[in-house]
Tab-separated table of C-alpha atoms and ligand atoms in Angstrom:
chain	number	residue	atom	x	y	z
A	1	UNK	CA	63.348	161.653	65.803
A	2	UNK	CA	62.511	160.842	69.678
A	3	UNK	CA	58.615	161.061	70.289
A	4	UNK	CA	58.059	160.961	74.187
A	5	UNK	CA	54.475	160.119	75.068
A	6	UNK	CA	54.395	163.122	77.706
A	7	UNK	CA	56.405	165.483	75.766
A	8	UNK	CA	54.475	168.714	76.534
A	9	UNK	CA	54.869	168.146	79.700
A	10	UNK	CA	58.580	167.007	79.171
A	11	UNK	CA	59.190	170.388	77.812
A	12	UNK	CA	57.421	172.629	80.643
A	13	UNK	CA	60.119	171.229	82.773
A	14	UNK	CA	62.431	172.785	81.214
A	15	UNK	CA	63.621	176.065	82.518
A	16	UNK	CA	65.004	179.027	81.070
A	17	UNK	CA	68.115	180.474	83.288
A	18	UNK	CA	67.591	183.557	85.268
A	19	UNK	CA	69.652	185.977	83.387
A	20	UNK	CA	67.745	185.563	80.325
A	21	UNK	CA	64.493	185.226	82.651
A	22	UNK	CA	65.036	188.477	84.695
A	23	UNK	CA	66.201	190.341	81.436
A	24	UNK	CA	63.810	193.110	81.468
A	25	UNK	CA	62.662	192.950	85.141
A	26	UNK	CA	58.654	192.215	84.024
A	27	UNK	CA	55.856	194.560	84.869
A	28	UNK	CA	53.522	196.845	82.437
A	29	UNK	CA	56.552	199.403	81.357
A	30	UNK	CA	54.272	201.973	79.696
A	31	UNK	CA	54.936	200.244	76.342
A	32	UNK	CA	50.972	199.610	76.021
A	33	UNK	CA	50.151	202.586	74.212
A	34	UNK	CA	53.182	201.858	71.709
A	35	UNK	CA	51.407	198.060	70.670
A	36	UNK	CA	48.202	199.707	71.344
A	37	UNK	CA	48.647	201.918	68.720
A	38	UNK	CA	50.434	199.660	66.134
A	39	UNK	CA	47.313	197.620	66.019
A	40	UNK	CA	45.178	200.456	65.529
A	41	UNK	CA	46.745	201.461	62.505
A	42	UNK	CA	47.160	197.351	61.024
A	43	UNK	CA	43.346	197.523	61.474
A	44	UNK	CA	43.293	200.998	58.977
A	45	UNK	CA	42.650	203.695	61.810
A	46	UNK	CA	44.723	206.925	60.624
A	47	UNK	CA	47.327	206.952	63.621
A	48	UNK	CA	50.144	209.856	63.829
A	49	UNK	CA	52.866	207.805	65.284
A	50	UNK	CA	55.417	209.946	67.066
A	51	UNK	CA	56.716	206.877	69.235
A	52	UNK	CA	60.207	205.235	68.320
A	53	UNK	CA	63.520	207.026	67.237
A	54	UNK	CA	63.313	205.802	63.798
A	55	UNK	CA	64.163	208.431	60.823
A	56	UNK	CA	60.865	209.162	58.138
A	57	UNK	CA	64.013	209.183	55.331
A	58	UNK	CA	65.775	206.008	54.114
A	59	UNK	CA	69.638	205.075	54.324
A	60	UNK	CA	70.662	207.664	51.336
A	61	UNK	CA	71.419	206.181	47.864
A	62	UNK	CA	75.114	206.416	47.157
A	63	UNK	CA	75.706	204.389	51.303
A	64	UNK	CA	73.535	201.504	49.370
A	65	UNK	CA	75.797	201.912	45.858
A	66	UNK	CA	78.717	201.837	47.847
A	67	UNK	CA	77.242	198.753	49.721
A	68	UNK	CA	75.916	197.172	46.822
A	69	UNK	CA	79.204	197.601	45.139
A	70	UNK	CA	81.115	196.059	48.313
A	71	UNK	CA	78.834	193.260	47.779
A	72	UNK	CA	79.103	192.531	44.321
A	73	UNK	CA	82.945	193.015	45.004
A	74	UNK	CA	82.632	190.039	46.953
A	75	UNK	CA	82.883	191.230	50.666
A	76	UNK	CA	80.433	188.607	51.601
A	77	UNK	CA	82.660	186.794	53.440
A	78	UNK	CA	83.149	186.649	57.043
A	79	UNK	CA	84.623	190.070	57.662
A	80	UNK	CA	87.171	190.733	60.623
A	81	UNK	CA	86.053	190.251	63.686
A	82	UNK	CA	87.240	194.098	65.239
A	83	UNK	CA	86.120	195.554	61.975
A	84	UNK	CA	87.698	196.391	59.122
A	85	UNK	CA	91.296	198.173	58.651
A	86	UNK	CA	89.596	200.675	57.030
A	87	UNK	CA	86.650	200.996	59.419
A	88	UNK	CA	88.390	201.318	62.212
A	89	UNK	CA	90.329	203.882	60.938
A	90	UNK	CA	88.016	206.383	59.746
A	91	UNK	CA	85.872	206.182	62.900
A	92	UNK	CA	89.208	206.591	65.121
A	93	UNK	CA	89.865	209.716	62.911
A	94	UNK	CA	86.587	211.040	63.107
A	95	UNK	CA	86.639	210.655	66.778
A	96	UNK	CA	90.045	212.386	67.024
A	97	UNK	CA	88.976	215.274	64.952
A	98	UNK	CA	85.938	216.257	66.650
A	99	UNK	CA	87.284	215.327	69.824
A	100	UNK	CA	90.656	216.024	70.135
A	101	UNK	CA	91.909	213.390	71.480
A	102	UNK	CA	94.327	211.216	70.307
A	103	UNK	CA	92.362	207.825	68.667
A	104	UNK	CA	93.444	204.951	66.432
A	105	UNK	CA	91.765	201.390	64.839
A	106	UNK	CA	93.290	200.283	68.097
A	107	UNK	CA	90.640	201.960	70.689
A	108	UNK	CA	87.981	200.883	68.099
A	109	UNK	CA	85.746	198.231	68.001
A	110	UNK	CA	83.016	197.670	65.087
A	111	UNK	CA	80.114	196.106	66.656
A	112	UNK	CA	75.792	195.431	65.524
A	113	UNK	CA	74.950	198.908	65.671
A	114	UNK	CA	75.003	200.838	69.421
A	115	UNK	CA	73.021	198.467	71.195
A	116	UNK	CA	75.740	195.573	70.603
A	117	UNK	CA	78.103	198.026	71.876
A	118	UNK	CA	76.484	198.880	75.134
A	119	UNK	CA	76.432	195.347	75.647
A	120	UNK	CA	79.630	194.646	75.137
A	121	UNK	CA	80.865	197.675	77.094
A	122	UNK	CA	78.588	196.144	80.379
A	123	UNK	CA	80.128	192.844	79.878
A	124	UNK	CA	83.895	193.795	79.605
A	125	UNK	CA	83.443	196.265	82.811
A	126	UNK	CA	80.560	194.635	85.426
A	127	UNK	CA	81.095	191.602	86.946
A	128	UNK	CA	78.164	189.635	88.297
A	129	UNK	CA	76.465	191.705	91.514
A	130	UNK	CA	78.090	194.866	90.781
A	131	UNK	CA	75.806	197.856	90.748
A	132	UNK	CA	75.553	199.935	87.809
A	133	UNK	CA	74.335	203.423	88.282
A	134	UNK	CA	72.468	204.999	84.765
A	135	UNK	CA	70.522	208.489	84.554
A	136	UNK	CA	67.033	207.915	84.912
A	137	UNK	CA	64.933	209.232	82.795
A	138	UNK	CA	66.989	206.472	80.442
A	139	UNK	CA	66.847	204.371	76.657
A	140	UNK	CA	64.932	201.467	77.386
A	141	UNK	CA	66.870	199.192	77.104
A	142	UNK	CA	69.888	200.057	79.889
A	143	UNK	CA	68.438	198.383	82.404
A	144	UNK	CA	68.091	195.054	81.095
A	145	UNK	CA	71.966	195.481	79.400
A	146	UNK	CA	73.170	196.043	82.907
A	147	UNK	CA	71.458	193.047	83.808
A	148	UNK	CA	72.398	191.018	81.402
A	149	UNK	CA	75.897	191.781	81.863
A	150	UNK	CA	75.304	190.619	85.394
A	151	UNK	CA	75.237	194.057	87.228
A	152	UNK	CA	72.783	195.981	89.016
A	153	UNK	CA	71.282	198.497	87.750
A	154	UNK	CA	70.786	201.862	89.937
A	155	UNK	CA	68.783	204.727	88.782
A	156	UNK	CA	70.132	208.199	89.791
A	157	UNK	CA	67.156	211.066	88.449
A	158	UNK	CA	67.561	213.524	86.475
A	159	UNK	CA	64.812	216.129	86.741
A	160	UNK	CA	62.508	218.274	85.148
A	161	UNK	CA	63.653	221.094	87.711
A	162	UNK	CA	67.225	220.621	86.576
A	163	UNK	CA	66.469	220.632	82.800
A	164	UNK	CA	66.942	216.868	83.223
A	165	UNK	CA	70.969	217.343	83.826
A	166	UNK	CA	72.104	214.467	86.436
A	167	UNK	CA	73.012	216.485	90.162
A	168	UNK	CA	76.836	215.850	91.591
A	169	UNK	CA	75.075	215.038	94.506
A	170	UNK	CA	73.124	212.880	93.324
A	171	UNK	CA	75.346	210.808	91.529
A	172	UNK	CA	77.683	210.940	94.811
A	173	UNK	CA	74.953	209.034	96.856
A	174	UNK	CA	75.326	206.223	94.906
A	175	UNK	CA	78.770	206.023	93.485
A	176	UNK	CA	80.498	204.252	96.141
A	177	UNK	CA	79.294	201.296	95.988
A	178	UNK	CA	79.624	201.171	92.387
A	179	UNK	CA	81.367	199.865	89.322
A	180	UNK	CA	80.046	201.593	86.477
A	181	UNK	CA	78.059	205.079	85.556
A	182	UNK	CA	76.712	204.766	82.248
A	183	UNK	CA	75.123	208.137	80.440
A	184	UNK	CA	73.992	209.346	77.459
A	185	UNK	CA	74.034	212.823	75.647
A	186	UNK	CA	72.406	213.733	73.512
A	187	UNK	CA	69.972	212.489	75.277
A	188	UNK	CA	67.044	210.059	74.520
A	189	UNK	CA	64.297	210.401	76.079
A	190	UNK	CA	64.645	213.599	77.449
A	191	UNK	CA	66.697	215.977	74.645
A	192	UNK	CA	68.754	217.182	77.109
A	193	UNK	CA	72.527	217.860	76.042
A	194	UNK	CA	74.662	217.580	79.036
A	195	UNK	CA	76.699	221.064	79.372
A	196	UNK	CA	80.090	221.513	80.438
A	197	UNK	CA	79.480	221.741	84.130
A	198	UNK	CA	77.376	218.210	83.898
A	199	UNK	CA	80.477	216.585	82.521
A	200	UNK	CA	83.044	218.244	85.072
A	201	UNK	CA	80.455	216.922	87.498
A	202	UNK	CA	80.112	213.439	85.972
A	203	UNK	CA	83.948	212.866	85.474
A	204	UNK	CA	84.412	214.167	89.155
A	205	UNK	CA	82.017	211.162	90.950
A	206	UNK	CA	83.986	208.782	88.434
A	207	UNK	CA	87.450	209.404	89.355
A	208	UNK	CA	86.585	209.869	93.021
A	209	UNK	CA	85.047	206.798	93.221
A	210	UNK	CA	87.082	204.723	90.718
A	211	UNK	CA	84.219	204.005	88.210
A	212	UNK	CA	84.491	203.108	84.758
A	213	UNK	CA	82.483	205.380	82.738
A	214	UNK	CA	79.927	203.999	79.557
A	215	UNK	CA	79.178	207.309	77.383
A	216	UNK	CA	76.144	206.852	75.584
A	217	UNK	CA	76.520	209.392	72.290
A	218	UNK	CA	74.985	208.110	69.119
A	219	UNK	CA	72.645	211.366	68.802
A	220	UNK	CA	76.206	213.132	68.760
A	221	UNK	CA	75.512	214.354	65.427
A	222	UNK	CA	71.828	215.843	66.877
A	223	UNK	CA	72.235	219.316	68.381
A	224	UNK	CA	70.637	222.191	68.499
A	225	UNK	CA	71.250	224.486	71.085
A	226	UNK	CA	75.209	224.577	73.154
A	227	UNK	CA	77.415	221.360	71.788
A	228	UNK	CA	78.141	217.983	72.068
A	229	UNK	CA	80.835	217.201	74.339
A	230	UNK	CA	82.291	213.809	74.976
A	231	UNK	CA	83.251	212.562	78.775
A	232	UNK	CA	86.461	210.856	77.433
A	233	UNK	CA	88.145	214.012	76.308
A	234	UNK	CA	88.181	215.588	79.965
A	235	UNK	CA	90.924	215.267	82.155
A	236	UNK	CA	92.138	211.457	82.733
A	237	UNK	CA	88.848	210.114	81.541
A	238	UNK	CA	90.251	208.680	78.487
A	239	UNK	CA	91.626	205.307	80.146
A	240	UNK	CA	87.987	204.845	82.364
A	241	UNK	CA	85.452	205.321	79.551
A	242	UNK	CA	84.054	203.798	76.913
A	243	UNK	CA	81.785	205.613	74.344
A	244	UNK	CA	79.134	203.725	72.253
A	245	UNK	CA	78.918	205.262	68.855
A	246	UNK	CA	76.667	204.036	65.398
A	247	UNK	CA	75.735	205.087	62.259
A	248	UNK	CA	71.723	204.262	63.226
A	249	UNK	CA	70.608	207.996	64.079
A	250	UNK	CA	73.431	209.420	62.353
A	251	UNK	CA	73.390	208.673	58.748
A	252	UNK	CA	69.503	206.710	58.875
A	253	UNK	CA	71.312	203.310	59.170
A	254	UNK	CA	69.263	201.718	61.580
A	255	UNK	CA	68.674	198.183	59.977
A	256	UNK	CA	72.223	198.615	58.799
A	257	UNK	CA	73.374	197.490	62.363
A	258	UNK	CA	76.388	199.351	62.728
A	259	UNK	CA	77.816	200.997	65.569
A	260	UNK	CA	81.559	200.724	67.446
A	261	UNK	CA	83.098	201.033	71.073
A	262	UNK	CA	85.669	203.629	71.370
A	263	UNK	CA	88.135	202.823	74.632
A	264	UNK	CA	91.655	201.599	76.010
A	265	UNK	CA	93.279	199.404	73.510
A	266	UNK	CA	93.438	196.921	76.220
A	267	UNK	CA	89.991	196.332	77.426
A	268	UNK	CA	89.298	197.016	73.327
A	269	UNK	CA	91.273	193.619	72.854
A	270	UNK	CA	89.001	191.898	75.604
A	271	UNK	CA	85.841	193.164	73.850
A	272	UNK	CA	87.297	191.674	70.384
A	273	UNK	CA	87.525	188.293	72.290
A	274	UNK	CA	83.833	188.720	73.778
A	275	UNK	CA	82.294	189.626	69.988
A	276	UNK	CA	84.287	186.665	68.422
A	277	UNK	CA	82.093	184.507	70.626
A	278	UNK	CA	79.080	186.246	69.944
A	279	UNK	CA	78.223	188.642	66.944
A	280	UNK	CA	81.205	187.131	65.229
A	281	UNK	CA	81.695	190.556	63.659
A	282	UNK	CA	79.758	192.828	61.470
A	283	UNK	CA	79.049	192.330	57.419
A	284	UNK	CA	81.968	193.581	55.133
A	285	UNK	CA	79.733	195.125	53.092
A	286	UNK	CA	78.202	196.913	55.381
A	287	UNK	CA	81.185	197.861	57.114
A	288	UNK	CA	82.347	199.329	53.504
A	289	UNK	CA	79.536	201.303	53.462
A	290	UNK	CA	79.932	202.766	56.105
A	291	UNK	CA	83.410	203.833	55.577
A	292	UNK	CA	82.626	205.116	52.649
A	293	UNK	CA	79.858	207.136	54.559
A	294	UNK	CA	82.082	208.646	57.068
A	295	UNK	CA	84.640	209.677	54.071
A	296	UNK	CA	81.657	212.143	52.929
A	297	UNK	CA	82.220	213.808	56.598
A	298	UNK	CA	79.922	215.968	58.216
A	299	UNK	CA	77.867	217.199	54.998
A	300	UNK	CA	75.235	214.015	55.103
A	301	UNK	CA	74.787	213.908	58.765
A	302	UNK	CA	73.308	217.708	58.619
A	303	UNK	CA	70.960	216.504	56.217
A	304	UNK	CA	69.872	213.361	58.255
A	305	UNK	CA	69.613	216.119	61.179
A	306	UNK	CA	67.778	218.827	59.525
A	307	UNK	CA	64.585	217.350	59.574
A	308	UNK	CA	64.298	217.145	63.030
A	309	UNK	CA	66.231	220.538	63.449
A	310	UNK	CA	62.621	221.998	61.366
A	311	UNK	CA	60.022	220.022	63.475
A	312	UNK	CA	62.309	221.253	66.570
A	313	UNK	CA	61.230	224.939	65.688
A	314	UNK	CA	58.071	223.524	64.781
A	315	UNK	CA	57.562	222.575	68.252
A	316	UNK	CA	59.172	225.568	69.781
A	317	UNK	CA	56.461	227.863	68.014
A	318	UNK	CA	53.466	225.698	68.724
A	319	UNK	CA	54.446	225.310	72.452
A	320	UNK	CA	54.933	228.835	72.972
A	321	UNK	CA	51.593	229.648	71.672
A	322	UNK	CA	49.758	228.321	74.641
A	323	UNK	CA	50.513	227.519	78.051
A	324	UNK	CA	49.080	224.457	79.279
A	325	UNK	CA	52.303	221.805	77.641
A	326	UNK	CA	55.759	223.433	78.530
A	327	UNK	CA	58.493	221.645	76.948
A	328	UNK	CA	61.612	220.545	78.717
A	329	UNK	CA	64.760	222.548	76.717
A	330	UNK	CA	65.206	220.537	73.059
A	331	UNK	CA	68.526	220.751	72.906
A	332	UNK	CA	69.704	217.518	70.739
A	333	UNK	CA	67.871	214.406	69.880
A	334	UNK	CA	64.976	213.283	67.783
A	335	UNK	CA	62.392	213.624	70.822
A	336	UNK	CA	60.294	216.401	72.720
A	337	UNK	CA	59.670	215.956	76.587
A	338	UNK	CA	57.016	217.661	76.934
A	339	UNK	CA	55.466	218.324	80.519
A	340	UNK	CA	51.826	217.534	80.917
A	341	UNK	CA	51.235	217.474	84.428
A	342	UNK	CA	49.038	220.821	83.929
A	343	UNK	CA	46.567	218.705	82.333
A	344	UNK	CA	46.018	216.342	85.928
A	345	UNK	CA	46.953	213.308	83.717
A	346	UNK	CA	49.881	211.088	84.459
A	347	UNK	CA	52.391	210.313	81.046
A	348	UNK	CA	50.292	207.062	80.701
A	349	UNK	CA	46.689	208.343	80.667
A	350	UNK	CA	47.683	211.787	79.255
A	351	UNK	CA	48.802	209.064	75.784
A	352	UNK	CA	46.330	206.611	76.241
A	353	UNK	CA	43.376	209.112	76.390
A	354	UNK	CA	45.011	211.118	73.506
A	355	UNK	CA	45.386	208.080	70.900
A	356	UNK	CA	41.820	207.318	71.958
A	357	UNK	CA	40.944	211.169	71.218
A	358	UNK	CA	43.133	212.317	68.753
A	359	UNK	CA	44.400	209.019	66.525
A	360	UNK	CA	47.937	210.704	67.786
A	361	UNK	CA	50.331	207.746	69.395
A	362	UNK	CA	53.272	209.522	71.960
A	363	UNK	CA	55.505	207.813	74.102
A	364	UNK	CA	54.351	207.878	78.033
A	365	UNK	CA	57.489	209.264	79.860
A	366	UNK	CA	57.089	207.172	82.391
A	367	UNK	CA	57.850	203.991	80.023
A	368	UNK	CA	61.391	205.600	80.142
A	369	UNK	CA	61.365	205.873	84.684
A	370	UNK	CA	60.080	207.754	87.437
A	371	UNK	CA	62.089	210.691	86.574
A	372	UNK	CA	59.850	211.464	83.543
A	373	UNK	CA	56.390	211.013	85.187
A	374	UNK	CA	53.922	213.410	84.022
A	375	UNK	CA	55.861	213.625	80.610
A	376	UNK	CA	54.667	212.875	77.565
A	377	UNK	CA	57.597	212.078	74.758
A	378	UNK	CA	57.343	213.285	70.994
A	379	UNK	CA	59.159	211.170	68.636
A	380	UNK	CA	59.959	214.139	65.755
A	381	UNK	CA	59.469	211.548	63.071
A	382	UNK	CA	56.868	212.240	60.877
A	383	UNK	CA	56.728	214.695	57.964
A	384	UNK	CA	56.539	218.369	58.872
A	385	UNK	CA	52.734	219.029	57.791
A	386	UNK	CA	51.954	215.798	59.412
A	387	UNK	CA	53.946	216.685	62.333
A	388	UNK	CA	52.481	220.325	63.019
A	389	UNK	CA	49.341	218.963	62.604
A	390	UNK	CA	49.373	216.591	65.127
A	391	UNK	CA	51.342	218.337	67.762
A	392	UNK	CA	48.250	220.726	67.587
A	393	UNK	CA	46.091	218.182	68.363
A	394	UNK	CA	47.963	217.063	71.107
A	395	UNK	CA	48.174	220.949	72.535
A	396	UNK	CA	44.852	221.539	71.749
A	397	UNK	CA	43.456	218.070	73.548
A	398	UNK	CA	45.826	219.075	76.680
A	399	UNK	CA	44.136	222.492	76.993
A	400	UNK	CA	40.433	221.151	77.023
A	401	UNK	CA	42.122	218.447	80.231
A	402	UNK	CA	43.282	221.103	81.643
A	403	UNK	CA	39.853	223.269	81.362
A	404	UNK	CA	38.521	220.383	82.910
A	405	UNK	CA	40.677	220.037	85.654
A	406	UNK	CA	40.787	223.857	86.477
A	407	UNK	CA	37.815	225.917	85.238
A	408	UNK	CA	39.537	228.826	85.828
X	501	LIG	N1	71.381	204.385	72.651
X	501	LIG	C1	70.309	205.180	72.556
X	501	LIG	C2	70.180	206.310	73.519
X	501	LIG	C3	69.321	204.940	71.585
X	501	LIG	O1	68.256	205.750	71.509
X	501	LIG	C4	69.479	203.843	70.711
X	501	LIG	C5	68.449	203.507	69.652
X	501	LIG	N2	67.220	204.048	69.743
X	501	LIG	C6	70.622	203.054	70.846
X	501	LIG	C7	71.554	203.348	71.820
X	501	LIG	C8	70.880	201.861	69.980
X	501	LIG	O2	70.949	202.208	68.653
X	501	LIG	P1	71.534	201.253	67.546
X	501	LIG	O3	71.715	199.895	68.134
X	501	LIG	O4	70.538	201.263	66.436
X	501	LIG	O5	72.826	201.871	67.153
């Protein structure tokens, strides 16, 4: 081994490049609250935690025997590299039936859960300086995928005044100097689903201005009031979008890390190139396991869903009992927007002030942009008594702000 007799200082010369650097743009994001209240709890303080999208149910037994089995089988192996045959296949089908239009293991690409798929959809469509326009209030992590992908990211707001549904007009300011619109419905943070008008409007800018289109839908499977409806089955949008897709929300698969990337078959055979050079593929096992889950259809997903459907109504009836919090329409998703600005508190202090108060940790909405300022969002992740009882802190803790900002 080489010993240099300055190597510290050997070592601070060293510099990291600029697109691993500039990832995540730096600056307090609102995330504070988030650690804030993880260390609370590791020191033994009783924290609710409605913060991060992640299920309060495991990955259901027979997806781990099937998984197990594949294992023991002896799909340890390097898998393929697109995904299994047999993968493919069933997630193709699945598309096609709920979608109409016509899919095969061709369009598909397995991937590391969504997130590898959003990544690889920004690589195989930006090239460096391009801008990339995304729906602010957005998941946190699109700006720094852009980024990384070499693009520029462009927020276009959605609103509180428009139930959070992006604006034509909006999205017309910025699209021509663009490459790529990237959205996501269901949507996280907000719960908005976008409704048929949204998506005329979105496909619209994106043919007019020659964009390719990143669809965001892995709470597809999370929807309460209208329906899902996927960009790539309107008019000509099937050969300009991509949709990102996983089994994470759907079937309480997070750690599984397994998602896929639904497109052309010949931008799919670029994005096969891109993963062999950098996930290498996802675990056979895994990938059996999730075939196997997708073969039980539709009947598991409602019971990964119906938890949140409960604590949905839960917050319906609790926000209509007062009128201090209004919430923005729940209409898909594991989250509740819910608008605080009645209380004079911005997202940040409105959380901050109600961990301090309540032991209840919820998500500032402006750690997801400028778009949800004022916003606080619910994570419906906890157990249903749990749940109740600490949205009724929260309401009740919002009512004596806002008796203290307005005495009347
Ligand atoms: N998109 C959205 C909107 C999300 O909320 C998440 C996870 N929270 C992802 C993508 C990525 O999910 P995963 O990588 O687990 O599939």
């Amino acid at each position: 081994m080489l010993t240099f007799p300055s190597g510290c200082s050997l070592a601070r010369s060293m510099k990291s490049s600029q697109r691993i650097s500039h990832l995540t743009g730096g600056g307090s994001d609102g995330w504070d609250v988030f650690y804030r209240a993880r260390r609370m709890k590791a020191a033994g303080q009783p924290v609710i935690e409605l913060t991060i999208g992640e299920h309060d149910i495991r990955t259901a037994p027979d997806i781990l025997a099937a998984m197990d089995a594949a294992a023991r089988a002896g799909h340890t192996g390097y898998a393929s590299v697109p995904g299994t045959d047999a993968l493919r296949k069933a997630v193709a089908t699945r598309i096609a039936t709920r979608t109409g239009v016509a899919t095969g293991p061709e369009n598909i690409l397995i991937t590391p859960g969504g997130q590898a798929g959003l990544f690889a959809a920004a690589m195989a469509t930006l090239d460096p300086g391009d801008r990339a326009l995304f729906v602010d209030p957005y998941y946190v992590t699109y700006p720094g995928t852009l980024r990384a992908a070499g693009g520029v990211p462009v927020p276009v707001a959605a609103r509180p005044e428009h139930a959070f549904q992006p604006q034509a007009a909006d999205l017309a300011v910025v699209a021509p100097d663009a490459r790529v619109l990237l959205v996501n419905s269901p949507n996280n943070p907000t719960g908005a689903v976008y409704d048929a008008a949204t998506l005329a409007d979105i496909a619209g800018v994106v043919t007019d201005h020659d964009l390719w289109l990143i669809s965001d839908e892995v709470y597809d499977t999370q929807v309460w009031e209208g329906e899902h409806l996927s960009p790539r089955a309107l008019p000509g949008m099937a050969d300009r979008t991509l949709v990102v897709g996983s089994m994470s929300k759907s079937h309480a698969m997070t750690g599984s890390r397994i998602g896929w990337v639904c497109g052309p078959e010949e931008i799919i055979v670029e994005m096969i190139n891109l993963a062999t050079h950098t996930t290498y593929g996802v675990p056979g096992y895994i990938q059996d396991a999730a075939t196997f889950a997708l073969g039980q259809g539709e009947t598991p997903e409602e019971a990964v869903a119906a938890p949140f459907r409960r604590r949905r109504a839960i917050t319906a009836r609790l926000v209509a009992g007062q009128n201090v919090v209004r919430a923005a329409p729940m209409q898909g998703a594991m989250y509740a927007m819910l608008d605080i600005r009645a209380t004079g508190l911005s997202g940040e202090g409105f959380a901050n002030a109600l961990l301090d108060a309540e032991r209840v940790a919820v998500m500032p909405g402006e750690s997801f942009g400028a778009a949800a300022a004022g916003h606080v969002r619910v994570a419906l992740t906890v157990d249903d008594a749990a749940f109740e009882d600490a949205l009724g802190r929260l309401l009740r803790f919002a009512a004596a702000r806002a008796g203290a900002v307005s005495p009347a």
